[in-house]
PDB file of C-alpha atoms in Angstrom:
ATOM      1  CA  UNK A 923     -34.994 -23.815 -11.647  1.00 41.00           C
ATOM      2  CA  UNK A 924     -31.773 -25.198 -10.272  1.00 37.00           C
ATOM      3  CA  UNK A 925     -30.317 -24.924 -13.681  1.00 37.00           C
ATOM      4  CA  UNK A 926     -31.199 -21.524 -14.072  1.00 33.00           C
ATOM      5  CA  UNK A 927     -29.726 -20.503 -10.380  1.00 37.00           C
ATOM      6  CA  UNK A 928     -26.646 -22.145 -11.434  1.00 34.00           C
ATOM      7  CA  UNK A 929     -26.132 -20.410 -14.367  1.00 34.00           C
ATOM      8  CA  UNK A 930     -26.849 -17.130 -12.919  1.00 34.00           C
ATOM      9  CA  UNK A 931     -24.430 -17.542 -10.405  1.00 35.00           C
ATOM     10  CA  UNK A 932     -21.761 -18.900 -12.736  1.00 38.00           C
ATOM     11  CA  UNK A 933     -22.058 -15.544 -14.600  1.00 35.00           C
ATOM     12  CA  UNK A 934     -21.969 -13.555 -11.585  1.00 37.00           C
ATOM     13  CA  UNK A 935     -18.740 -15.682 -10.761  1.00 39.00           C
ATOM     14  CA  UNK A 936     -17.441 -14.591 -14.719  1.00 37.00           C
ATOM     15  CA  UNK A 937     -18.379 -11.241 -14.100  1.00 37.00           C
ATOM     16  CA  UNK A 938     -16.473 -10.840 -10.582  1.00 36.00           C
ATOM     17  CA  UNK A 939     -13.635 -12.292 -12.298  1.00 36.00           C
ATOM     18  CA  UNK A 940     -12.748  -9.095 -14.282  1.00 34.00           C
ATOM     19  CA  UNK A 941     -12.412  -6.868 -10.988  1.00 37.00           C
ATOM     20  CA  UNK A 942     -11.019  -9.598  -8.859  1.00 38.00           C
ATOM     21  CA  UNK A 943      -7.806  -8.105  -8.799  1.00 42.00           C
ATOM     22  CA  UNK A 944      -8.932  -4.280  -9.649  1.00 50.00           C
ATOM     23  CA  UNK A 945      -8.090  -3.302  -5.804  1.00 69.00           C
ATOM     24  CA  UNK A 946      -8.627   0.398  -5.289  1.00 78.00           C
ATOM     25  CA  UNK A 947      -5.786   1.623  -2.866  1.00 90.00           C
ATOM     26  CA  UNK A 948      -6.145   5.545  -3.537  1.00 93.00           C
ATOM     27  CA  UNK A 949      -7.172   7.740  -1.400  1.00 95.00           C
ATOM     28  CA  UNK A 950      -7.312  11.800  -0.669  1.00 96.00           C
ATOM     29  CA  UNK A 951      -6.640  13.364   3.030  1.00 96.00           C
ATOM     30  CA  UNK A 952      -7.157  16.953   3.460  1.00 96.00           C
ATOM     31  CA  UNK A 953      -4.684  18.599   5.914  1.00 96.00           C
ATOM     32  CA  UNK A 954      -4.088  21.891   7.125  1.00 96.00           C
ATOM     33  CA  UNK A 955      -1.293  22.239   9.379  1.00 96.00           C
ATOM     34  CA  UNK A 956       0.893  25.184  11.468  1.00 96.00           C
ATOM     35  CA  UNK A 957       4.421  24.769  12.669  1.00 96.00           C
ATOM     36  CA  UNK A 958       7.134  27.039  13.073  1.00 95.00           C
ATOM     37  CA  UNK A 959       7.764  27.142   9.534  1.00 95.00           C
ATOM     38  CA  UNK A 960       5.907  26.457   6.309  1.00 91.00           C
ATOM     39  CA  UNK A 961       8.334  23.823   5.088  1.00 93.00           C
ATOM     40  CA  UNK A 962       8.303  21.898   8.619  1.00 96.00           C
ATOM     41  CA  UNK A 963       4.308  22.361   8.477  1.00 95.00           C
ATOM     42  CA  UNK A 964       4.502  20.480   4.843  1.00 95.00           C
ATOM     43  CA  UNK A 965       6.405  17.720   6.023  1.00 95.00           C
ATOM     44  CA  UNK A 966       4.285  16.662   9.269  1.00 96.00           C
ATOM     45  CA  UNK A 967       1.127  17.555   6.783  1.00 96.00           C
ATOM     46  CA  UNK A 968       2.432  14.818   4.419  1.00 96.00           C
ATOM     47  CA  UNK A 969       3.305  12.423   6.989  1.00 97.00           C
ATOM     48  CA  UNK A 970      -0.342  12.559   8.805  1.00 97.00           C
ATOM     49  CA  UNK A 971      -2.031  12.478   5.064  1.00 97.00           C
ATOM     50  CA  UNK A 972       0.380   9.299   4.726  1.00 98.00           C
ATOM     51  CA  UNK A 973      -0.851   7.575   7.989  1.00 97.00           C
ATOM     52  CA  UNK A 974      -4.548   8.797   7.373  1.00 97.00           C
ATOM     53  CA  UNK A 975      -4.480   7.508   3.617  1.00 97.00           C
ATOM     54  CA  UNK A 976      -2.616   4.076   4.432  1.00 97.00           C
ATOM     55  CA  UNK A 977      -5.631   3.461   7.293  1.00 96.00           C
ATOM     56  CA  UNK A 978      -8.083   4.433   4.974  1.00 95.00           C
ATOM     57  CA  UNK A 979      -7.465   1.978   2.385  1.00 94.00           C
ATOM     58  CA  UNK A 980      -6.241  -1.011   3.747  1.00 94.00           C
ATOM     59  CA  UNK A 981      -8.755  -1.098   6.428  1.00 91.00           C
ATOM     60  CA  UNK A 982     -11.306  -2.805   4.160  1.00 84.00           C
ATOM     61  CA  UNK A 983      -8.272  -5.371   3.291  1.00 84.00           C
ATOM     62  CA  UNK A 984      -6.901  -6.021   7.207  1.00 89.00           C
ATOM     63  CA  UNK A 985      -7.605  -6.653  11.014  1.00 90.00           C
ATOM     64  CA  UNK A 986      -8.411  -2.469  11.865  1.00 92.00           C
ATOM     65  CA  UNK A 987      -6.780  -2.541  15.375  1.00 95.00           C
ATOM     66  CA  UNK A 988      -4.031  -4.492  14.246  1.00 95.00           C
ATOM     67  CA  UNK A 989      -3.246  -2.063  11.535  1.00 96.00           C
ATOM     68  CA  UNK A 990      -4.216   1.258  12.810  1.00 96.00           C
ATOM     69  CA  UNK A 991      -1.539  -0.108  15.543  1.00 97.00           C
ATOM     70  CA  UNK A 992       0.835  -0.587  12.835  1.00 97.00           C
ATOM     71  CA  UNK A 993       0.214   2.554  10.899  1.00 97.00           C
ATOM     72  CA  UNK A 994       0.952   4.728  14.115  1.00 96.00           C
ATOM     73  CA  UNK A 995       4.108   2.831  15.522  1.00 96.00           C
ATOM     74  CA  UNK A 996       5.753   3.100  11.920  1.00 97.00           C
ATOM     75  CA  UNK A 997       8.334   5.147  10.768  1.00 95.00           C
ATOM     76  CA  UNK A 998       8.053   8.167   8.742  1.00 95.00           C
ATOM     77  CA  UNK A 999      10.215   6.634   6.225  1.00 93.00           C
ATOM     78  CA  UNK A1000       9.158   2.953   6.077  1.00 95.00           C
ATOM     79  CA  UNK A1001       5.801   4.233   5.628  1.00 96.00           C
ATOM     80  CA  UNK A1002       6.802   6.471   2.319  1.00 96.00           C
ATOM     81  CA  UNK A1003       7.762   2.972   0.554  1.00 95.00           C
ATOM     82  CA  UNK A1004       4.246   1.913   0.557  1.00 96.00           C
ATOM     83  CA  UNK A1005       3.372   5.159  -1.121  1.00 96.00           C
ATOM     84  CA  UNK A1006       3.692   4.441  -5.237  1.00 94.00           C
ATOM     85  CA  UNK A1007       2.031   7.892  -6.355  1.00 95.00           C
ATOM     86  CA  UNK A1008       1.307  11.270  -4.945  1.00 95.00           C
ATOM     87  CA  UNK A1009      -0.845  14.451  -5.886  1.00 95.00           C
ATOM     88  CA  UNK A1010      -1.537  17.845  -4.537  1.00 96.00           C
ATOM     89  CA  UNK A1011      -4.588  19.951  -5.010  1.00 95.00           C
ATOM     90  CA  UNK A1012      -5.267  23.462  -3.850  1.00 94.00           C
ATOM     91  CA  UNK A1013      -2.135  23.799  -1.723  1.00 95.00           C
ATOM     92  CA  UNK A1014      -2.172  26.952   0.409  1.00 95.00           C
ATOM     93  CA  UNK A1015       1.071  27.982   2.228  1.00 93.00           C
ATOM     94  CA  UNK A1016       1.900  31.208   4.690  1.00 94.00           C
ATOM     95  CA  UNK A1017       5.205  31.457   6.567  1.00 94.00           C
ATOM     96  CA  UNK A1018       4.049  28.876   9.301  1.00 95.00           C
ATOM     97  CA  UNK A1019       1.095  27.509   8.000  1.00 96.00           C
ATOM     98  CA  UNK A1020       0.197  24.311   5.201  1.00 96.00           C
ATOM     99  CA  UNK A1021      -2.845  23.070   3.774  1.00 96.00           C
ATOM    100  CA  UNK A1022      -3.940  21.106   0.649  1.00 96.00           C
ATOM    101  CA  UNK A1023      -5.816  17.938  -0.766  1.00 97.00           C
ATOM    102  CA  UNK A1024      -3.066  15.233  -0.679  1.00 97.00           C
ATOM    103  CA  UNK A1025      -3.844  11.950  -3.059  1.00 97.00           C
ATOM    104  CA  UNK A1026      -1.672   9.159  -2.600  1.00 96.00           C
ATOM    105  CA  UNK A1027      -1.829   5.522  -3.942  1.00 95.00           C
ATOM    106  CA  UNK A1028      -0.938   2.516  -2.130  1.00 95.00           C
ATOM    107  CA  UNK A1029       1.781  -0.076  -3.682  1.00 92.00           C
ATOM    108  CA  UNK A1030       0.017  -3.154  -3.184  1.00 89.00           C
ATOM    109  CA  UNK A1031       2.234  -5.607  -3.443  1.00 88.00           C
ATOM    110  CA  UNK A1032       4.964  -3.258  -0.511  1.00 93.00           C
ATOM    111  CA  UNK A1033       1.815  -2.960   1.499  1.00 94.00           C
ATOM    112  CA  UNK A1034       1.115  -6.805   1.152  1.00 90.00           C
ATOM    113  CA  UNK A1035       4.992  -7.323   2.346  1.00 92.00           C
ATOM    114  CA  UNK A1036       4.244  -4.148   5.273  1.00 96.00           C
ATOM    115  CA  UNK A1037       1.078  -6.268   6.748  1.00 94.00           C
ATOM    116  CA  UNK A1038       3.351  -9.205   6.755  1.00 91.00           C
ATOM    117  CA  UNK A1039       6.200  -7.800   8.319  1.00 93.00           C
ATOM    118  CA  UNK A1040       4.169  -6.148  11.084  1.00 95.00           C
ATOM    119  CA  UNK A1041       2.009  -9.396  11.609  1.00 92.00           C
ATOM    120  CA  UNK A1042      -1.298  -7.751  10.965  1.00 93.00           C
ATOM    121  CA  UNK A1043      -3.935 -10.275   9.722  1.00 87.00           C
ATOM    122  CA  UNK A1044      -4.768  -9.153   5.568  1.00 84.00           C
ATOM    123  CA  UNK A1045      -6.536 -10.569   2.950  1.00 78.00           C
ATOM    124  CA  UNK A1046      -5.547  -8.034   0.859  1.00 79.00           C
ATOM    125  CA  UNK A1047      -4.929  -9.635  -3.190  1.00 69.00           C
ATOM    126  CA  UNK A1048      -1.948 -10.878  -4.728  1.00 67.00           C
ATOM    127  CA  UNK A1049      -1.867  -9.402  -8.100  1.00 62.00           C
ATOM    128  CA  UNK A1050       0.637 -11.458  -8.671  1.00 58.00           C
ATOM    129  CA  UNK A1051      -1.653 -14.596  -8.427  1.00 59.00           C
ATOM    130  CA  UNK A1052      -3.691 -14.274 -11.426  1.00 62.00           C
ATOM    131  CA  UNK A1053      -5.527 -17.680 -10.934  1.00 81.00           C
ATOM    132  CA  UNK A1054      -6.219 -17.230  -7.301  1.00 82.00           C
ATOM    133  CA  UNK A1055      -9.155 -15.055  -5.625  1.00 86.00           C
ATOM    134  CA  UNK A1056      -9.297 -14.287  -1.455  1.00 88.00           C
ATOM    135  CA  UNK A1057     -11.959 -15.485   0.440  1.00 92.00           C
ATOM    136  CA  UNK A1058     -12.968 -13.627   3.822  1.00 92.00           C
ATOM    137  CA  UNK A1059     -14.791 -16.647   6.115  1.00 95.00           C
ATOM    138  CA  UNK A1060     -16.451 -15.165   9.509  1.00 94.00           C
ATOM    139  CA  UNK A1061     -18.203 -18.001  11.604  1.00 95.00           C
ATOM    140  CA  UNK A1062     -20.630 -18.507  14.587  1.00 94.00           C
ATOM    141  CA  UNK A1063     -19.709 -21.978  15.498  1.00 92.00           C
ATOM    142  CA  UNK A1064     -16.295 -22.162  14.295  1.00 88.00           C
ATOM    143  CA  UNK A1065     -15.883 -26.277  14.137  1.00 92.00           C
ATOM    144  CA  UNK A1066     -19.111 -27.028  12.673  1.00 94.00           C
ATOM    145  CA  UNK A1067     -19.057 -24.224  10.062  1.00 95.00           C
ATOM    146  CA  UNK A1068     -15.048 -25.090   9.305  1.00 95.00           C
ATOM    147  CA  UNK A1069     -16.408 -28.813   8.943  1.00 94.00           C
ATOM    148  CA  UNK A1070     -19.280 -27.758   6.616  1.00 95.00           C
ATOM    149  CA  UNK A1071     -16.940 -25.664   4.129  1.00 94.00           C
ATOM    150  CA  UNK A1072     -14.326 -28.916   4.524  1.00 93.00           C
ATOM    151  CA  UNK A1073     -17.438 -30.866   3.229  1.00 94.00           C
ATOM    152  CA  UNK A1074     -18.430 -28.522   0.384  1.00 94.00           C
ATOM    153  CA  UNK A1075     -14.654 -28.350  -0.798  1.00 92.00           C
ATOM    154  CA  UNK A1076     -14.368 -32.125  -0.755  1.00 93.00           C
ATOM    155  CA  UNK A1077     -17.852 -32.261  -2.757  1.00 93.00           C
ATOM    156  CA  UNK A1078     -16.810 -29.288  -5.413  1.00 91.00           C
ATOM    157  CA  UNK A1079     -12.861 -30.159  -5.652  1.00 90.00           C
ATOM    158  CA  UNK A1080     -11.656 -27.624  -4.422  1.00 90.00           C
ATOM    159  CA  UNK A1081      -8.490 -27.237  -2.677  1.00 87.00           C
ATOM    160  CA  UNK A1082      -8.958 -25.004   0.492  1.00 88.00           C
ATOM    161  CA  UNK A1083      -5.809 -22.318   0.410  1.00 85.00           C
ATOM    162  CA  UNK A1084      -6.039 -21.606   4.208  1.00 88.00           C
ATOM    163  CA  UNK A1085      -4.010 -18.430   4.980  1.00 84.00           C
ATOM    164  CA  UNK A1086      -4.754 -17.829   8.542  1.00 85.00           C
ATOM    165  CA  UNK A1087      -7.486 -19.039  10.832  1.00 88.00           C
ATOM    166  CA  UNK A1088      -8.613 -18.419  14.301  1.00 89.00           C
ATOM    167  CA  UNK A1089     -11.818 -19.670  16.330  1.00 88.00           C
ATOM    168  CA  UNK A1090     -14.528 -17.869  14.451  1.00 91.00           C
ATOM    169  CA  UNK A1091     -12.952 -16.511  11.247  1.00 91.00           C
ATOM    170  CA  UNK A1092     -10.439 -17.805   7.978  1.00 91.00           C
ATOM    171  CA  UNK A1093      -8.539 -16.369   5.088  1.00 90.00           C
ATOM    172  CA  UNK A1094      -8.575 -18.901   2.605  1.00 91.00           C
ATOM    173  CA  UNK A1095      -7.130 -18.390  -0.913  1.00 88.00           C
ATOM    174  CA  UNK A1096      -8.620 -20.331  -3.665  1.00 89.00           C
ATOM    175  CA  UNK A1097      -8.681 -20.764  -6.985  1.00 87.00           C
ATOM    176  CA  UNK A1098     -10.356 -18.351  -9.710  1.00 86.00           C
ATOM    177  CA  UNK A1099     -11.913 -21.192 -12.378  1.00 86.00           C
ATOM    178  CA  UNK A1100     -13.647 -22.527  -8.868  1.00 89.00           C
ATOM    179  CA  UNK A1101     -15.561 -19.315  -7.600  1.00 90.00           C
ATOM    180  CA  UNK A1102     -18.838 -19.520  -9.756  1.00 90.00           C
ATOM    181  CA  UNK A1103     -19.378 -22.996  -8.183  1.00 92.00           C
ATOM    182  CA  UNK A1104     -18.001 -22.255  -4.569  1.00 94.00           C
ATOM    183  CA  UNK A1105     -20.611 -19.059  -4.455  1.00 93.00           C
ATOM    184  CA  UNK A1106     -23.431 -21.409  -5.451  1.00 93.00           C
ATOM    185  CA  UNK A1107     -22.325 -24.128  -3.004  1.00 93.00           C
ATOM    186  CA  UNK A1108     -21.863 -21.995   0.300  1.00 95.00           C
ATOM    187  CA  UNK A1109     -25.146 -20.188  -0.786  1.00 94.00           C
ATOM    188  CA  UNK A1110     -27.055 -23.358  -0.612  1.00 94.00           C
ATOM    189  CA  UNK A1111     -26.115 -24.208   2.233  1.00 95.00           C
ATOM    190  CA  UNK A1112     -27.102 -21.208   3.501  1.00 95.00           C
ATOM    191  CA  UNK A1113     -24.175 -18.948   3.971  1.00 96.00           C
ATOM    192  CA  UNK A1114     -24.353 -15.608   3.379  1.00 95.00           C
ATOM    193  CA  UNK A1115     -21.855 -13.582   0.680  1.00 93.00           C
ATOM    194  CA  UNK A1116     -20.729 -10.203  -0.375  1.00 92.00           C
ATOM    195  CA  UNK A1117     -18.661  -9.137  -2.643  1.00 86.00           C
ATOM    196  CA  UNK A1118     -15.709  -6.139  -1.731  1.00 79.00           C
ATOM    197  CA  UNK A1119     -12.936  -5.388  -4.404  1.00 73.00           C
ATOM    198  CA  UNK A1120     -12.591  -8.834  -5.658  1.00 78.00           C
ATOM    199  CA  UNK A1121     -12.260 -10.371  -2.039  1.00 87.00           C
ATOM    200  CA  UNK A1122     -15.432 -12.833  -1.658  1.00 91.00           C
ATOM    201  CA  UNK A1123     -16.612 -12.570   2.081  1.00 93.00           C
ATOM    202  CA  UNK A1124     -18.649 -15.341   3.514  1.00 96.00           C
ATOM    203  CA  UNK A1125     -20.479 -15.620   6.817  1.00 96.00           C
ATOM    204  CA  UNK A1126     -22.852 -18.335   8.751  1.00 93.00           C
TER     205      UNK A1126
END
């Protein structure tokens, strides 16, 4: 039975492999917005679909007060360089009045740099680190649970790539050929896991 568990779990390791890095950072903000003229109403309209959009999809990749703190004492124009793509859909315009469906997708690796920069806590991938995967650690007894994944690392190998840490929670950053066998070994000793995007969240 053991065997078989194993071998489940190393597929379902394989199989979160392929997305591990497939982070979806687009999103769509629908504004409609009146100012004293139609091209000043486009421009604010942008820059609140900009702020809405950047919250929306790095929240599931960063701390959410942290970054919606971030997001709203930015700059216009340091936000646009985290913007890689943009898209419009049913604009409407009148002589003091702008609405439309605005898509925009997030640069990764500029919002990576961003989060950095503005000291907001992120465990948002490196797709530059092919052979790496994020893992998202909550605990509720910080030193024993911390001890008990220093244990299982020791036992499977595995190198524990801690990014940031803090009494009850850890980013750690380890590497893809160990996942299958880290996911078993937390499991059994009864931590619970999720999968989000190719970030591997773990809790106890």
């Amino acid at each position: 039975m053991r065997k078989i568990r194993a071998f489940l779990f190393g597929m379902l390791g394989c199989g979160l492999l392929v997305s591990a890095y497939a982070v979806d950072l687009h999103g769509v903000a629908s504004v409609n917005i009146t100012s004293d003229t139609a091209a000043n109403a486009k421009n604010i309209a942008f820059d609140e679909a900009r702020r809405q959009i950047i919250n929306d999809v790095l929240r599931q990749y960063a701390d959410v007060e942290a970054l919606k703190s971030a997001v709203s004492q930015a700059k216009s124009s340091d936000l646009m360089n985290l913007i890689a793509s943009s898209s419009i859909d049913g604009e409407k315009l009148s002589d003091t009045t702008y609405s439309a469906n605005i898509s925009m997708a997030v640069d990764g690796g500029a919002a990576r740099t961003w989060l950095d920069n503005n000291a907001v806590q992120h465990w948002l991938p490196d797709e530059s680190k092919q052979d790496v995967f994020v893992v998202n650690v909550n605990m509720s007894n910080g030193m024993q649970n911390w001890a008990e994944l220093n244990q299982i690392a020791r036992n499977e190998k595995i190198d524990l790539g801690t990014k940031t840490m803090t009494a009850d929670s850890a980013v750690l950053e380890l590497p893809v050929s160990a996942r299958g066998k880290f996911t078993i070994a937390v499991r059994e000793a009864g931590w619970r896991f999720a999968n989000n995007d190719g970030v591997l969240r773990i809790w106890k």
